[in-house]
Amino acid sequence: MRALLILCSTLILSGCFYSDNALIGRRLAQFPLDDGVYAHTPYDENGQPWVRPAWTGEIRRRGWIYSSDVAACPHEGARMREMTPGIYAVMKPSDGYYVYGVMFLYPDGIATYHMPSCADLEDSAIAVYDVERDEDGYCEIPSWTALSSVLQLYLGAIGDEMRIDGIYRRAD
């Protein structure tokens, strides 16, 4: 759990969604981002993009994951699955766990992402999906159905208040 705490705090989250097992399996994974060179620009806690990209490199589909040969790719090993048109759940492995975020795809090779906070949902809402919130505010998600439902519920609950945590732009 300590590793998960460190991971979530580095993502500037008050509470993240995670699982012990991959909820986006190989057969259900989708790969809507074209292979290519991307620039990744994080946003700060005030919703402002960094002055310049923090990482640039080639991202490509390798087997059942997205991968890069350039060190420190922010979403190395990620898999995606569409929840609604243009909105994807993203799964990324980290220290024996899988953490989940949301990615929005736009034309011209642009993708923004948001790392959701479990703390923004009511206990009664997540209990419907057998999601358990631990004492640190992190939510363990039991299945793809629960993940998709809770993420969509979350997006509806935060509406226009959603911050962007980063953006990927085609750089080639």
Coordinates of C-alpha atoms in Angstrom, one line a residue:
M1 CA 0.0 0.0 0.0
R2 CA 2.9 2.3 0.6
A3 CA 4.0 2.1 -3.0
L4 CA 0.4 3.0 -4.0
L5 CA 0.4 5.9 -1.7
I6 CA 3.6 7.2 -3.2
L7 CA 2.3 6.7 -6.8
C8 CA -1.0 8.5 -6.1
S9 CA 0.8 11.4 -4.4
T10 CA 3.1 11.8 -7.3
L11 CA 0.0 12.0 -9.6
I12 CA -1.3 14.9 -7.5
L13 CA -4.4 13.0 -6.4
S14 CA -6.4 13.0 -3.3
G15 CA -7.5 9.5 -3.9
C16 CA -7.0 7.2 -6.9
F17 CA -8.8 4.2 -8.4
Y18 CA -6.7 1.0 -8.4
S19 CA -6.9 -2.8 -8.7
D20 CA -4.7 -5.8 -7.9
N21 CA -5.5 -7.3 -11.3
A22 CA -5.7 -5.9 -14.8
L23 CA -9.3 -4.8 -15.4
I24 CA -8.6 -4.0 -19.1
G25 CA -7.5 -7.4 -20.4
R26 CA -5.6 -8.0 -23.6
R27 CA -8.6 -9.1 -25.5
L28 CA -10.7 -6.1 -24.6
A29 CA -7.9 -3.5 -24.9
Q30 CA -8.3 -0.9 -27.6
F31 CA -5.5 1.2 -29.2
P32 CA -7.0 4.4 -30.6
L33 CA -3.7 6.4 -30.5
D34 CA -1.7 6.0 -33.7
D35 CA 1.9 5.1 -33.4
G36 CA 4.1 8.2 -33.6
V37 CA 6.1 10.8 -31.8
Y38 CA 4.2 12.6 -29.0
A39 CA 5.0 15.5 -26.7
H40 CA 3.6 15.2 -23.2
T41 CA 2.9 18.4 -21.2
P42 CA 1.7 18.1 -17.6
Y43 CA -0.6 20.6 -16.0
D44 CA 0.1 22.0 -12.6
E45 CA -2.4 21.9 -9.6
N46 CA -3.8 25.3 -10.8
G47 CA -4.8 23.9 -14.2
Q48 CA -2.0 25.6 -16.1
P49 CA 0.2 23.7 -18.6
W50 CA 3.9 23.6 -18.0
V51 CA 5.8 26.0 -20.2
R52 CA 7.3 23.2 -22.4
P53 CA 6.7 19.5 -22.7
A54 CA 8.2 17.3 -19.9
W55 CA 8.7 14.3 -22.2
T56 CA 8.8 13.7 -26.0
G57 CA 9.2 10.4 -27.7
E58 CA 7.8 7.7 -29.9
I59 CA 4.9 5.8 -28.5
R60 CA 3.7 2.7 -30.3
R61 CA 1.6 -0.3 -29.7
R62 CA 3.7 -3.3 -28.7
G63 CA 1.6 -6.4 -28.3
W64 CA -1.1 -5.5 -25.8
I65 CA 0.3 -2.2 -24.4
Y66 CA 1.5 1.2 -25.4
S67 CA 5.3 1.5 -25.0
S68 CA 8.2 3.8 -25.8
D69 CA 12.0 3.3 -26.1
V70 CA 12.4 6.7 -24.6
A71 CA 13.0 6.6 -20.9
A72 CA 10.4 7.9 -18.4
C73 CA 7.4 7.6 -20.7
P74 CA 4.5 8.8 -18.4
H75 CA 2.1 6.1 -19.6
E76 CA 4.5 3.2 -20.2
G77 CA 2.6 -0.1 -20.4
A78 CA -0.9 1.5 -20.6
R79 CA -4.0 -0.1 -22.1
M80 CA -7.2 1.7 -23.0
R81 CA -10.8 0.8 -23.4
E82 CA -13.6 3.1 -24.6
M83 CA -16.4 3.9 -22.2
T84 CA -18.3 6.3 -24.4
P85 CA -17.4 7.7 -27.8
G86 CA -14.0 9.5 -27.5
I87 CA -13.7 8.8 -23.7
Y88 CA -11.4 6.0 -22.6
A89 CA -10.5 4.4 -19.3
V90 CA -6.7 4.0 -19.2
M91 CA -5.0 1.4 -17.1
K92 CA -1.3 1.7 -16.2
P93 CA 0.7 -0.8 -14.2
S94 CA 2.6 0.6 -11.2
D95 CA 4.5 -1.3 -8.4
G96 CA 2.3 -4.4 -8.5
Y97 CA -1.0 -2.5 -8.9
Y98 CA -2.9 -1.1 -11.7
V99 CA -4.1 2.6 -11.6
Y100 CA -6.8 4.1 -13.7
G101 CA -7.4 7.4 -15.4
V102 CA -9.5 8.9 -18.1
M103 CA -8.3 10.0 -21.5
F104 CA -10.2 12.2 -24.0
L105 CA -9.2 11.8 -27.7
Y106 CA -9.5 14.7 -30.1
P107 CA -8.8 15.0 -33.8
D108 CA -5.2 15.8 -35.0
G109 CA -3.4 13.5 -32.5
I110 CA -4.4 15.3 -29.3
A111 CA -5.3 13.5 -26.1
T112 CA -5.9 14.9 -22.7
Y113 CA -6.0 12.9 -19.5
H114 CA -7.4 13.2 -16.0
M115 CA -6.5 11.2 -13.0
P116 CA -9.8 10.8 -11.0
S117 CA -10.1 11.1 -7.3
C118 CA -12.2 8.6 -5.5
A119 CA -12.7 11.1 -2.7
D120 CA -15.0 13.1 -5.1
L121 CA -17.7 10.3 -4.9
E122 CA -20.2 9.5 -2.2
D123 CA -19.8 6.2 -0.4
S124 CA -23.4 5.3 -1.3
A125 CA -22.6 5.8 -5.0
I126 CA -19.6 3.5 -5.1
A127 CA -21.1 0.9 -2.8
V128 CA -23.5 0.0 -5.6
Y129 CA -20.6 -1.3 -7.6
D130 CA -18.8 -3.2 -4.7
V131 CA -16.0 -0.6 -4.7
E132 CA -14.2 -0.3 -1.4
R133 CA -12.6 2.9 -0.2
D134 CA -9.7 2.3 2.1
E135 CA -8.7 4.5 5.1
D136 CA -6.4 6.6 2.9
G137 CA -9.3 7.4 0.5
Y138 CA -8.2 5.2 -2.4
C139 CA -10.8 3.0 -4.1
E140 CA -10.1 -0.6 -5.0
I141 CA -12.1 -1.5 -8.1
P142 CA -13.3 -5.1 -8.5
S143 CA -14.2 -5.4 -12.2
W144 CA -14.3 -3.7 -15.6
T145 CA -18.0 -3.1 -15.2
A146 CA -17.5 -1.4 -11.9
L147 CA -14.6 0.7 -13.3
S148 CA -16.5 1.9 -16.3
S149 CA -19.6 2.6 -14.3
V150 CA -17.8 4.4 -11.5
L151 CA -15.6 6.5 -13.9
Q152 CA -18.7 7.6 -15.8
L153 CA -20.5 8.4 -12.5
Y154 CA -17.4 10.4 -11.5
L155 CA -17.3 12.3 -14.7
G156 CA -21.0 13.2 -14.3
A157 CA -20.5 14.3 -10.7
I158 CA -17.5 16.6 -11.4
G159 CA -18.8 18.0 -14.7
D160 CA -17.2 21.3 -15.7
E161 CA -15.0 21.2 -12.6
M162 CA -12.7 18.5 -14.1
R163 CA -9.1 19.5 -14.2
I164 CA -6.8 18.4 -17.0
D165 CA -3.7 16.7 -15.7
G166 CA -1.8 16.5 -18.9
I167 CA -1.9 16.6 -22.7
Y168 CA -0.3 14.6 -25.5
R169 CA 0.2 16.2 -28.9
R170 CA 1.6 14.6 -32.0
A171 CA 5.1 16.0 -32.5
D172 CA 6.0 14.3 -35.9

